[in-house]
Coordinates of C-alpha atoms and ligand atoms in Angstrom, one line a residue:
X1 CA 49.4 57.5 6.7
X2 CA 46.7 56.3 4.6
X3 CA 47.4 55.1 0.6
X4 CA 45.1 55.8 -2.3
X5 CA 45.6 54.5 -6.0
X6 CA 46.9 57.1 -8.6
X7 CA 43.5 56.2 -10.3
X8 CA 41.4 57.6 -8.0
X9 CA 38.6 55.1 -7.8
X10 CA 39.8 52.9 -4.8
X11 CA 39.5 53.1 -1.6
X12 CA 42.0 54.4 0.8
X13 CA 43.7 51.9 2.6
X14 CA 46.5 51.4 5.3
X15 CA 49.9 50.6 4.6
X16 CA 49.1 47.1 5.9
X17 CA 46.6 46.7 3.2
X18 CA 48.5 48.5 0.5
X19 CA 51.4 45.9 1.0
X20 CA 48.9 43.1 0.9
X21 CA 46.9 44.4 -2.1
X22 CA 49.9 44.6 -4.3
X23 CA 48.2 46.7 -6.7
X24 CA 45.0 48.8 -6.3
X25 CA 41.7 47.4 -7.3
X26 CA 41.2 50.1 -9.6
X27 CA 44.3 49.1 -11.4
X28 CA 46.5 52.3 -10.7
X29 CA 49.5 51.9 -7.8
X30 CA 48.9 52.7 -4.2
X31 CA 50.9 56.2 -3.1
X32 CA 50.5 58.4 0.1
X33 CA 47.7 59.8 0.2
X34 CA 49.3 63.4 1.5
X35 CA 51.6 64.7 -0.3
X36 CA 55.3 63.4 1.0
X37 CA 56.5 66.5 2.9
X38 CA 60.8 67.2 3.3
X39 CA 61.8 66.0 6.3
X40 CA 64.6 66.9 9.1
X41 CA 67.7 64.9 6.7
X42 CA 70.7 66.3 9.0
X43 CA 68.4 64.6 12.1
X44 CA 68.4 60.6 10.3
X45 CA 70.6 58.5 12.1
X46 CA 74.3 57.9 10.6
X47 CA 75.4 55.3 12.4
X48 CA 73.9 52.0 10.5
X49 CA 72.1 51.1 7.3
X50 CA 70.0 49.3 9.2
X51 CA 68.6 52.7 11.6
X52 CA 68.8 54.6 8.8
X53 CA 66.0 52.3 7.5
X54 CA 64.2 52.2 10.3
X55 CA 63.6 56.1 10.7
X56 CA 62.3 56.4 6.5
X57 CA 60.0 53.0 6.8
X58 CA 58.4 54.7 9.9
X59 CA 57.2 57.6 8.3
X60 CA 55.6 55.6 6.3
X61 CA 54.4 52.6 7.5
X62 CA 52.3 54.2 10.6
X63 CA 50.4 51.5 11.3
X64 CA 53.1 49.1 12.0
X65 CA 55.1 49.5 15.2
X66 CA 58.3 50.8 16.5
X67 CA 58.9 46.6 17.1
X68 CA 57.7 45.7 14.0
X69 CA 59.9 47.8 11.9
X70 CA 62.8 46.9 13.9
X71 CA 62.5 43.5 13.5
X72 CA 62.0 43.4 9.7
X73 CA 65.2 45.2 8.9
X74 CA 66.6 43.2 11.6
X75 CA 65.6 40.3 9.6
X76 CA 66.5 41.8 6.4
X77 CA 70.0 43.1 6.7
X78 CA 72.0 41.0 8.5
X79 CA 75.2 39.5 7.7
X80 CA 73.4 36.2 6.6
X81 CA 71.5 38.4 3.7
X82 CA 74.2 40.2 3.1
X83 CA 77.8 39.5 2.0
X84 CA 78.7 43.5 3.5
X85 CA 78.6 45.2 6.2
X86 CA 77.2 48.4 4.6
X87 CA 74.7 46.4 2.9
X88 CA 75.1 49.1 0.1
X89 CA 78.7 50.8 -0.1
X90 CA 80.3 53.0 -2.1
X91 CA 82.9 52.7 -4.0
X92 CA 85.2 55.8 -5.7
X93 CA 86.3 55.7 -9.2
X94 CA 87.0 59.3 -8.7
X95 CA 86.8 61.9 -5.9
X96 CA 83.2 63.2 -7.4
X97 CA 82.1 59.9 -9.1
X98 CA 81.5 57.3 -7.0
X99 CA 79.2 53.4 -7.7
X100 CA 76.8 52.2 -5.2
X101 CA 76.9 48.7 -5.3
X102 CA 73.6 47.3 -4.5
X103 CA 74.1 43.7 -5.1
X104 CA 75.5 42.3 -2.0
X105 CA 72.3 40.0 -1.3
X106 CA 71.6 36.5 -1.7
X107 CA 70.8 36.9 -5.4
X108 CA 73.4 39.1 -6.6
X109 CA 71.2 42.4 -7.6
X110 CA 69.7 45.2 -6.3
X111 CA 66.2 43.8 -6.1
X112 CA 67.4 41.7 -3.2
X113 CA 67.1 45.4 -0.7
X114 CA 63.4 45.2 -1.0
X115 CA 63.1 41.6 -1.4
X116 CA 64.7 40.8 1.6
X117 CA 62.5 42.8 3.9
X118 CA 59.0 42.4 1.9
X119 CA 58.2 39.1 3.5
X120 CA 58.8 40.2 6.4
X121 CA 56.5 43.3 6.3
X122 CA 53.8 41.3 4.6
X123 CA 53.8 38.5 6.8
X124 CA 53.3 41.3 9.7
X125 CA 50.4 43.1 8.0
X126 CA 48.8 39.9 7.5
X127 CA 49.2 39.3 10.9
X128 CA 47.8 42.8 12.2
X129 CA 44.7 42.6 9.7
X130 CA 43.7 39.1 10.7
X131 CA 44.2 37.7 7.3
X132 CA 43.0 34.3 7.0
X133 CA 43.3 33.3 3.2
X134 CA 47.1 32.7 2.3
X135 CA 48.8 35.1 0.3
X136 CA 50.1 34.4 -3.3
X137 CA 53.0 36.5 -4.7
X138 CA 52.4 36.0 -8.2
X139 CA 55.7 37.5 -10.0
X140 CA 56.6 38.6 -13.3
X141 CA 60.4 38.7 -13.6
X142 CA 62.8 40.4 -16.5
X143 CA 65.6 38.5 -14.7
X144 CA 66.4 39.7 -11.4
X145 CA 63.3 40.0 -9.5
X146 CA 62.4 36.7 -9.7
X147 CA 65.4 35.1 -8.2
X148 CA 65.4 37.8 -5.7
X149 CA 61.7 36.7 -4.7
X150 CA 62.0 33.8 -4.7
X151 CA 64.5 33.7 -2.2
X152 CA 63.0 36.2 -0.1
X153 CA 59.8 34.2 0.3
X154 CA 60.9 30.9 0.0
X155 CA 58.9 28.8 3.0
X156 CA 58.2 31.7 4.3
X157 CA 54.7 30.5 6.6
X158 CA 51.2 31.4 4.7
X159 CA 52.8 32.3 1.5
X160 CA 53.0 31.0 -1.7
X161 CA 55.2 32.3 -4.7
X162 CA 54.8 32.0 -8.3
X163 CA 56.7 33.6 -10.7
X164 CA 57.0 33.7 -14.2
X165 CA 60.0 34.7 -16.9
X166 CA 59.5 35.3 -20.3
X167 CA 61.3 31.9 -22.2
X168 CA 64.0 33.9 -24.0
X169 CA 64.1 37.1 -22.1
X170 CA 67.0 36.3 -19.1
X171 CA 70.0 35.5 -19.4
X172 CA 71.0 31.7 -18.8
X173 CA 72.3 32.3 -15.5
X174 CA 69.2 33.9 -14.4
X175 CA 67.6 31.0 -15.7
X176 CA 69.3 28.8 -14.1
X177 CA 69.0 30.7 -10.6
X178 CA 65.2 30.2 -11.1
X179 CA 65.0 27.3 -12.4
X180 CA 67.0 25.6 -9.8
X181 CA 64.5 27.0 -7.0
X182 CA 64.2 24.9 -3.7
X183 CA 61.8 25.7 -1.3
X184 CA 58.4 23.9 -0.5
X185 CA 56.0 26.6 -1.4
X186 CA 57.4 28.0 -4.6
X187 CA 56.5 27.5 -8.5
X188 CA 58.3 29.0 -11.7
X189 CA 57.0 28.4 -15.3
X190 CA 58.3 30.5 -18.6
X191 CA 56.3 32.4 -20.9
X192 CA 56.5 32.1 -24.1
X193 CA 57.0 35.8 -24.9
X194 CA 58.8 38.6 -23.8
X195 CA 58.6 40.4 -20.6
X196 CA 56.4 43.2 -21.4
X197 CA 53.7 39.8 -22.6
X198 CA 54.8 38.7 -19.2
X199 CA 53.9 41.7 -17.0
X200 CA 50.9 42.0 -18.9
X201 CA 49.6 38.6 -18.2
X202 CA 50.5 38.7 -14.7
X203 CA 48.6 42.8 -14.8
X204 CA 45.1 40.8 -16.1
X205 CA 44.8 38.1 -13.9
X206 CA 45.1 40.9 -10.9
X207 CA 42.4 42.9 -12.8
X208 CA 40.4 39.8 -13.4
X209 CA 37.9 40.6 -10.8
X210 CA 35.8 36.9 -11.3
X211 CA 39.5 35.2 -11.0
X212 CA 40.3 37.0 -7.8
X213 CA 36.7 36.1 -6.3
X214 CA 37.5 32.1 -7.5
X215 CA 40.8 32.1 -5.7
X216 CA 39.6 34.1 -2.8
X217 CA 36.7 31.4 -1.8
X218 CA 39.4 29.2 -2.6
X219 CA 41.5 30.3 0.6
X220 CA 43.7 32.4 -1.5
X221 CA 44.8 36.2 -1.9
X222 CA 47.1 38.1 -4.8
X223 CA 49.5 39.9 -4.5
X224 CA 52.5 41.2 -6.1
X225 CA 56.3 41.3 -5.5
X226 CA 56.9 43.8 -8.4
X227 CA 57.5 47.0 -7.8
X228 CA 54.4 48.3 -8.6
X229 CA 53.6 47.2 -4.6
X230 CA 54.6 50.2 -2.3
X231 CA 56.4 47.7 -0.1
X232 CA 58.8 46.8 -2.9
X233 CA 59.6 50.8 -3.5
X234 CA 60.0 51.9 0.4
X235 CA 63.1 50.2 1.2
X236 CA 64.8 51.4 -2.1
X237 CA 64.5 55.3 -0.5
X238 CA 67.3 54.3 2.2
X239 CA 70.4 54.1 0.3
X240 CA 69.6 57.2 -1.8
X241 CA 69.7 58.9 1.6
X242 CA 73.2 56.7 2.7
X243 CA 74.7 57.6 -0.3
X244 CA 74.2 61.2 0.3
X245 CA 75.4 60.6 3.8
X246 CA 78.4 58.4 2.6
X247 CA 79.2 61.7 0.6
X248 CA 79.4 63.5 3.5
X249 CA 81.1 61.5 5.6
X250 CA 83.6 61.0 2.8
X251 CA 84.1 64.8 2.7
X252 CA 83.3 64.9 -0.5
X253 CA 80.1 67.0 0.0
X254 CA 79.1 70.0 2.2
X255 CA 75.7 69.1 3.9
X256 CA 72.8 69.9 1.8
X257 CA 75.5 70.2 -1.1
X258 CA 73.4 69.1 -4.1
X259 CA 74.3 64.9 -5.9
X260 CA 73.3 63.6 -9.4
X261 CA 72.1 59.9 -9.4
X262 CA 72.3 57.9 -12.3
X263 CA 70.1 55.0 -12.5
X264 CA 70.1 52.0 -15.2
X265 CA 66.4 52.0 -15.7
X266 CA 63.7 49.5 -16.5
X267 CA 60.5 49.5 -14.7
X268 CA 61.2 52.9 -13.0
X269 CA 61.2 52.1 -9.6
X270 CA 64.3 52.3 -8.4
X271 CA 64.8 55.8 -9.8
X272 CA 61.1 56.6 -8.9
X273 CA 62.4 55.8 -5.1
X274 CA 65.3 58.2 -5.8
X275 CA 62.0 60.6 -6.5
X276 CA 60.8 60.0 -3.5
X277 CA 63.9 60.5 -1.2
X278 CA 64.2 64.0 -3.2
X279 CA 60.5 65.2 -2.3
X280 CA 61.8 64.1 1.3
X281 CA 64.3 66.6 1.5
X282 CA 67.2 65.0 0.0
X283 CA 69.1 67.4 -2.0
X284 CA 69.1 65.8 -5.4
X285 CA 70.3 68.1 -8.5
X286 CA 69.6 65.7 -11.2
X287 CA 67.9 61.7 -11.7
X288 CA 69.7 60.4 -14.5
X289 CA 67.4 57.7 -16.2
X290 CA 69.8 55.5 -18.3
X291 CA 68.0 52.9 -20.9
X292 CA 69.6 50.5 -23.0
X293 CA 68.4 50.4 -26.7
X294 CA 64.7 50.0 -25.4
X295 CA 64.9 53.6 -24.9
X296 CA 60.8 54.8 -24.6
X297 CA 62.2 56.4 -21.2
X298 CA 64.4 58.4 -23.2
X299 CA 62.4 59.8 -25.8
X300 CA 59.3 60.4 -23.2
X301 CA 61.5 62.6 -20.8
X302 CA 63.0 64.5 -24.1
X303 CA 59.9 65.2 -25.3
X304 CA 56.8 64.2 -23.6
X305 CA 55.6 61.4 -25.7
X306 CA 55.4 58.0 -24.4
X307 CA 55.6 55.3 -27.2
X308 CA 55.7 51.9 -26.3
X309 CA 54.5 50.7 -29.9
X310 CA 58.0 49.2 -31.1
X311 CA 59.6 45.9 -31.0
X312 CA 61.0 45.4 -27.9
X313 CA 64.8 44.4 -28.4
X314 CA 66.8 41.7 -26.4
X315 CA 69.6 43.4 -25.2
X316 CA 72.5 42.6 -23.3
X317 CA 71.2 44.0 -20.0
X318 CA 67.8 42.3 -19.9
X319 CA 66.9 43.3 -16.9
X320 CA 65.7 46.6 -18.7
X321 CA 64.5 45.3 -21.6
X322 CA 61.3 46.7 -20.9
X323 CA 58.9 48.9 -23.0
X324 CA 56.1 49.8 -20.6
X325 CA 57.3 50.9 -17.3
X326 CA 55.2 50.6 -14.5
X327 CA 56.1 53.1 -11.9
X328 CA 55.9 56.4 -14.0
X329 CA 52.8 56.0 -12.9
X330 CA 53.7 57.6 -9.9
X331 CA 55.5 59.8 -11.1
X332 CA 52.6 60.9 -13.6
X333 CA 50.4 61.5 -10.4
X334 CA 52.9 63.4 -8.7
X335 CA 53.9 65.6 -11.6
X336 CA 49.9 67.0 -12.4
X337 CA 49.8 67.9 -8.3
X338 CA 47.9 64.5 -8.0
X339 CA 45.5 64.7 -10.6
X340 CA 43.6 61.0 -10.8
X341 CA 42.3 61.7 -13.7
X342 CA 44.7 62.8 -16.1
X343 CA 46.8 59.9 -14.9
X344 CA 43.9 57.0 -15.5
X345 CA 43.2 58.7 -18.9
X346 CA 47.3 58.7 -20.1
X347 CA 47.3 55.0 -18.7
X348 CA 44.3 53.6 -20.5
X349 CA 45.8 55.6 -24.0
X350 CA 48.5 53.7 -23.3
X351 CA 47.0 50.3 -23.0
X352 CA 44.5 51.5 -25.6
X353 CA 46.8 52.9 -28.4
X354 CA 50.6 52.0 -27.0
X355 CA 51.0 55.7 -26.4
X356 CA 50.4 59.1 -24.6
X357 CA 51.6 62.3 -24.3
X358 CA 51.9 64.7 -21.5
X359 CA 51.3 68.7 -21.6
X360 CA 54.1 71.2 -22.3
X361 CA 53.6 72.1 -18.5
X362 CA 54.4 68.6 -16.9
X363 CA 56.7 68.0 -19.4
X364 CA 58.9 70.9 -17.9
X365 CA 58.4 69.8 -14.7
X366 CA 59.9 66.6 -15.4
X367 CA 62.9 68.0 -17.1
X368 CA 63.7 70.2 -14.2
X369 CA 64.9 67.2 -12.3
X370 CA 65.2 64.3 -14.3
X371 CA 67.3 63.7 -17.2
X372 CA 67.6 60.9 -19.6
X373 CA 69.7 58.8 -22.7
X374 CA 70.5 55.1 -23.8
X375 CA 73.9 53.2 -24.5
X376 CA 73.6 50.3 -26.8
X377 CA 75.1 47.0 -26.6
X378 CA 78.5 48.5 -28.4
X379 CA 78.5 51.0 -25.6
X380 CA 77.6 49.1 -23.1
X381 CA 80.7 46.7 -24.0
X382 CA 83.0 49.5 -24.6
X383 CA 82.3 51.0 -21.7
X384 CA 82.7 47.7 -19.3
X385 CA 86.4 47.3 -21.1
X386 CA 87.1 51.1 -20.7
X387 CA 85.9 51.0 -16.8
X388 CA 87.7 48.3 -16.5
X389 CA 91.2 49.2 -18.1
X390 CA 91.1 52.7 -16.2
X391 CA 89.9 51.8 -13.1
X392 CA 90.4 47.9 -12.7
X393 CA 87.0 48.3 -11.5
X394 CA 84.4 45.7 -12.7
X395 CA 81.0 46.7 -13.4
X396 CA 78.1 44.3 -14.9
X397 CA 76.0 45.3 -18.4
X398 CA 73.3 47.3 -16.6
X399 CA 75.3 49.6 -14.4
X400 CA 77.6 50.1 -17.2
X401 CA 74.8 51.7 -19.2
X402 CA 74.6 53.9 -16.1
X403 CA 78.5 55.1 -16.4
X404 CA 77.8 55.7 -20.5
X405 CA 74.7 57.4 -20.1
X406 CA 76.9 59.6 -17.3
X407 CA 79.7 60.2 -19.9
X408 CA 77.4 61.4 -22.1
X409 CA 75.5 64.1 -19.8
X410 CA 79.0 65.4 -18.6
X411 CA 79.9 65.9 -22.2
X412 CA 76.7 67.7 -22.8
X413 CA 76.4 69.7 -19.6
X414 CA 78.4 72.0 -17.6
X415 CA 77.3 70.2 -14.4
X416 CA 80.2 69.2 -11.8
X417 CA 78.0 68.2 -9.1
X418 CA 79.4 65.0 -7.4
X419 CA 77.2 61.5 -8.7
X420 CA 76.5 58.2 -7.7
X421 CA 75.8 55.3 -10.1
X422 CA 73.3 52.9 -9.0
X423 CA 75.1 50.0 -9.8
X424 CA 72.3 47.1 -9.8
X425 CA 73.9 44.0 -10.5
X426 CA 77.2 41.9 -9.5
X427 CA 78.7 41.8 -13.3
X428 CA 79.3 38.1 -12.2
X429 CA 75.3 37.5 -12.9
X430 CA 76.0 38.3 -16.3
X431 CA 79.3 37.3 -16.9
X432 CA 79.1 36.2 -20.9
X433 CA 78.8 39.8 -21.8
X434 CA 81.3 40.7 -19.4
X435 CA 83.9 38.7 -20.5
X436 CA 83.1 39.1 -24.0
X437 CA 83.9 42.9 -23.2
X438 CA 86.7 42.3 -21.3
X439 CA 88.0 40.2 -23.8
X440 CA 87.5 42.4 -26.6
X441 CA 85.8 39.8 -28.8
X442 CA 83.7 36.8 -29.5
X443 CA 84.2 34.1 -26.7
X444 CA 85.4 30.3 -27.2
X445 CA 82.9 28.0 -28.7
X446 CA 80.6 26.2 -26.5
X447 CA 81.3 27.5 -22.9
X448 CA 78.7 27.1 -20.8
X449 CA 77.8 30.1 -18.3
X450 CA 79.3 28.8 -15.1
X451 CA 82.6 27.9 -17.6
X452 CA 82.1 31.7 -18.2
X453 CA 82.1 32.6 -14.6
X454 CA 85.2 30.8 -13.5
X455 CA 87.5 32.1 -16.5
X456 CA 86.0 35.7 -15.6
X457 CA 87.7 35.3 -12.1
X458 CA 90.5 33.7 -13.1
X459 CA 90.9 36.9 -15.8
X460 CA 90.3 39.5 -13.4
X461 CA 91.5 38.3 -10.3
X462 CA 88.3 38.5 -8.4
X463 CA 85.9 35.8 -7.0
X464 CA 82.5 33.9 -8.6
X465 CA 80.1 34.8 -5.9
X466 CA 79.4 31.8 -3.8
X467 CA 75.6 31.3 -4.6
X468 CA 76.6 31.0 -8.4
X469 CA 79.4 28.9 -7.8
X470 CA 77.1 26.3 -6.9
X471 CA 74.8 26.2 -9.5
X472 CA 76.4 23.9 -11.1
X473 CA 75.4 20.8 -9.3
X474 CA 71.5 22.2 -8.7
X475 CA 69.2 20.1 -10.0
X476 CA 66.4 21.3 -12.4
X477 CA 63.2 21.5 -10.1
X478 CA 60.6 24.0 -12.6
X479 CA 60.2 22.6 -15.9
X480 CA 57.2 24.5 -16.9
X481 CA 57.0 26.4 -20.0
X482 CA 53.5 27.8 -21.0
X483 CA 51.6 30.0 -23.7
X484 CA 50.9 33.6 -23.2
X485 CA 47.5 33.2 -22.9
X486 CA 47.6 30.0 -20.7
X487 CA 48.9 32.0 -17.4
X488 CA 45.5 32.3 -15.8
X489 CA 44.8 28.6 -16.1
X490 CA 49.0 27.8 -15.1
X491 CA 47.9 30.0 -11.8
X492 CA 44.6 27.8 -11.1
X493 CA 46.8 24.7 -11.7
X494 CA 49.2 25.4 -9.2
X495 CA 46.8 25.8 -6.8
X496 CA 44.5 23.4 -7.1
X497 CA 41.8 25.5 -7.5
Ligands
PLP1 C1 65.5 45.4 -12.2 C2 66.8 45.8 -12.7 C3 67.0 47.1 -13.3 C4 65.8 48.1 -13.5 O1 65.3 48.5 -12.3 P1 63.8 49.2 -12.3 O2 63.5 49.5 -10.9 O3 62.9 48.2 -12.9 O4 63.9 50.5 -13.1 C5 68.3 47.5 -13.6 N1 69.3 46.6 -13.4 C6 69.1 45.4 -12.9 C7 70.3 44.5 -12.8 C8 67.9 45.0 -12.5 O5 67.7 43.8 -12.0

C-alpha cells in the first residue's frame, strides 16, 4: 500500500517512508493512497489485543513483514507497558453505555497505544530503507503526548526526541512528568505560548525546507510523533474494533449491530481513527466529537464553517485546548472523494485567514456520521461528581466531557444504540480538578499536586498510579523555557548543529 499527502503535490511513498517522514513535504498528511476498502470484520482474530493488532497494522503496513509486525506489538503491549491485560478494557456503567479505558500505559493516557509501538515501527523502517542520518522526533505536546513520547523513545538506538509544551498550557502534573525526563537522548524546553503557537512552531521548522537541508548534512532527519504521522493514527484503529468485539462478546450486541463512539476531542485523531475503522467495515452509527469550551469542532460539524480566529481558553482538560486541529485534514480529503485540491485550498484559507468553509454537499456528508457539542468546565465538574456519585466510577476531566457531551445527544436524539466513551486519561493525571469536583468546592490552600493525588485516593478508595507516585522525589532534568519565535534556533542548539 502506497501513501500520498492530502495535498496532492508529494510523492507517493511507502509506509516505511510515510512513518519516517512524519509529515509530507508538501505540508498535507500522508493517507492511503486507495481508498480503505471494508474488510472481512467477523474474520479478525478475537482472541488477544495483541492479534487483533496485528491483522489491522498488516493491511496497512505492506512493506513490513509478518515478523516485523509481530514483534512491534510484541514489544508494545506487554505486561511491562501495560498495567492490564486487555491493554484497553471496558468497563459498564450501564448494560448499553460502557468506558474504554485507554490509559493503562506507562504515562497514564491514551497516547501511550501509539506511542508504545511507534519506535518500534520507526526504528524498523529505518532499518529496511537503509537510513543512515539519525532520526529526530521533534514533538509538540498539549500535555499528554509528550510524556507519552518521551517514554516511548527514550534511548531508544538512532533516535533523538525533542519536545516542546506550551509554558502555561499543561497541567502541573504533566509538567512535572516532562520535566522530570531521564533518558540519554531526550530534550524538553517550554514555549512561551499556548499550544496552538506550539504546534505551529514545531509545523514551520518541518516546512522550513533550508532547515531540513542544514540538519540533514548535519547527520540528522525530522520527524514527528504527533498524530499528524500515519504511524501515530494506525494503532488507534484496533480498539475501535475490540470495543465492538467486547460488545459482542459481552452480549450486548448482535454482530454487525450498529455502536456510537464518543470521543473527547482535540487534534482529531483519535476520532479520525474511529473514521477509519468505520470505512473498514466496522459498523459505527454515530462519532460523537466532544470539545471542551474550545469548541471550533463543534460549530464546524454544525455548520460547515471552521473558525479558529478566537482566543484559545485554558480549560480544565488541556489536553483539548486546541483551536486548529490537525487531522480533519484527513477527514477533509476523504469527505470531497479525495479531492487534493479543495483540501490544500481550505488549509491554506485557514492558515491564511483563521477560517474556511466547506460546501452544503460535504457538510451533509459529515453530518451523516459524525456528531458534535462541548461541556464547559461547570459541566465538566458536575459531571465527574454525578459519575461519580451514581456509579462510584471515577473518570478524569477529558473523558468526562465525553459522558456530558453523550447526555446531551441522548437528550436530543431518539438514538438507543449501545456507546462507548473513549475515556483518554487516568483521572489521577489530573487529579486537582478531580478532587475539586469530587469535593464539591475550592480545595485547601497550598496543596501541591502529588498532596492532591494522595488525598484523591485516600477519598475514593482507589490507588495513585505507581509512575506518579514517584514523582515526587524526581529531580528536575529540563529547565528550558524559550520564546515563540526562538524554536528553530532551540532545535539547532540541541543538536549541535
Ligand atoms: C490528546 C488527548 C485528547 C485529544 O485527542 P486527539 O487525538 O488530539 O483528538 C483527549 N484527551 C486526552 C487525555 C488527551 O491526552
Amino acid at each position: 500500500m502506497y501513501y500520498q499527502s492530502t495535498r496532492g503535490q508529494a510523492e507517493h511513498v511507502q509506509s516505511t517512508e510515510a512513518i519516517i517522514q512524519g509529515i509530507a513535504p508538501d505540508g498535507g498528511l500522508y493517507v492511503p493512497v486507495s481508498e480503505i476498502a471494508p474488510l472481512a470484520v467477523a474474520e479478525l482474530p478475537t482472541d488477544s489485543y495483541q492479534n487483533l493488532a496485528k491483522a489491522i497494522l498488516k493491511i496497512f503496513l505492506t512493506d513490513f513483514n509478518d515478523t516485523e509486525i509481530e514483534e512491534a506489538v510484541t514489544a508494545a503491549y506487554n505486561s511491562r507497558c501495560f498495567d492490564h491485560v486487555q491493554i484497553t478494557p471496558l468497563k459498564f456503567l450501564s448494560k448499553e453505555l460502557a468506558v474504554m479505558e485507554l490509559w493503562h500505559g506507562p504515562t497514564y493516557a491514551f497516547k501511550d497505544i501509539a506511542l508504545q509501538i511507534l519506535p518500534h515501527l520507526l526504528t524498523k523502517a529505518m532499518e529496511k530503507r537503509g537510513e543512515k542520518s539519525e532520526v529526530v522526533i521533534l514533538t509538540a505536546t498539549s500535555g499528554d503526548t509528550g510524556k507519552s513520547a518521551l517514554e516511548g523513545f527514550r534511548d531508544v538506538e538512532g533516535i533523538r526526541i525533542i519536545v516542546f509544551f506550551p509554558h502555561n498550557g499543561v497541567s502541573e502534573i504533566q509538567k512535572l512528568q516532562m520535566v522530570t525526563q531521564e533518558g540519554g537522548n531526550v530534550s524538553v524546553a517550554a514555549v512561551e505560548g499556548n499550544f496552538d503557537d506550539t504546534q505551529n512552531g514545531v509545523k514551520e521548522i518541518f516546512s522550513n525546507r533550508s532547515l531540513s537541508q542544514k540538519l540533514l548534512h548535519a547527520g540528522y532527519q525530522l520527524s514527528s510523533a504527533n498524530s499528524i504521522n500515519w504511524g501515530r493514527l494506525l494503532p488507534q484503529i484496533v480498539y475501535y474494533f475490540k470495543a465492538y468485539q467486547d460488545l459482542i462478546d459481552k452480549k450486548v450486541i448482535r454482530r454487525k449491530q450498529k455502536i456510537n463512539f464518543v470521543v473527547p476531542t482535540g487534534n482529531f485523531g483519535n476520532i479520525l481513527a474511529g473514521y477509519y475503522a468505520f470505512k473498514l467495515g466496522l459498523p459505527v452509527n454515530r462519532l460523537i466529537c466532544a470539545s471542551n469550551s474550545n469548541n471550533v469542532l463543534t460549530d464546524f460539524i454544525n455548520n460547515g464553517l471552521y473558525n479558529s480566529s478566537r482566543e484559545l481558553k485554558q480549560t480544565l482538560s488541556p489536553s483539548m485546548d486546541i483551536l486548529i486541529s490537525s487531522n480533519l485534514e484527513r477527514l477533509l480529503f476523504e469527505l470531497t472523494d479525495r479531492n487534493s485540491q479543495k483540501t490544500k485550498v481550505w488549509m491554506e484559507e485557514l492558515k491564511s485567514r483563521g477560517k474556511y468553509t466547506v460546501g452544503k454537499g460535504t457538510l451533509k456528508r459529515l453530518q451523516e456520521l459524525f456528531w458534535a457539542d462541548s461541556a464547559d468546565d461547570r459541566e465538566t465538574l458536575e459531571t465527574i461528581a454525578s459519575v461519580f456519585r451514581n456509579y462510584q466510577y471515577l473518570v478524569d476531566t477529558h473523558t468526562a466531557v465525553g459522558l456530558k457531551v453523550w447526555e446531551k445527544y441522548r437528550s436530543r436524539s431518539e438514538d438507543t444504540s449501545p456507546t462507548v466513551i473513549l475515556s483518554t486519561a487516568s483521572p489521577y493525571k489530573f487529579a486537582g480538578s478531580v478532587l475539586q469536583a469530587i469535593n464539591g468546592g475550592p480545595l485547601e490552600k497550598d496543596l501541591t499536586e502529588l498532596e492532591m493525588l494522595n488525598q484523591l485516593a485516600r477519598q475514593t478508595g482507589t490507588a495513585v498510579p505507581i509512575n506518579l507516585a514517584d514523582l515526587e522525589g524526581k529531580e528536575i532534568r529540563h529547565r528550558a523555557r524559550i520564546p515563540r519565535d526562538k524554536m528553530d534556533s532551540h532545535l539547532l542548539g540541541v543538536l549541535s548543529v
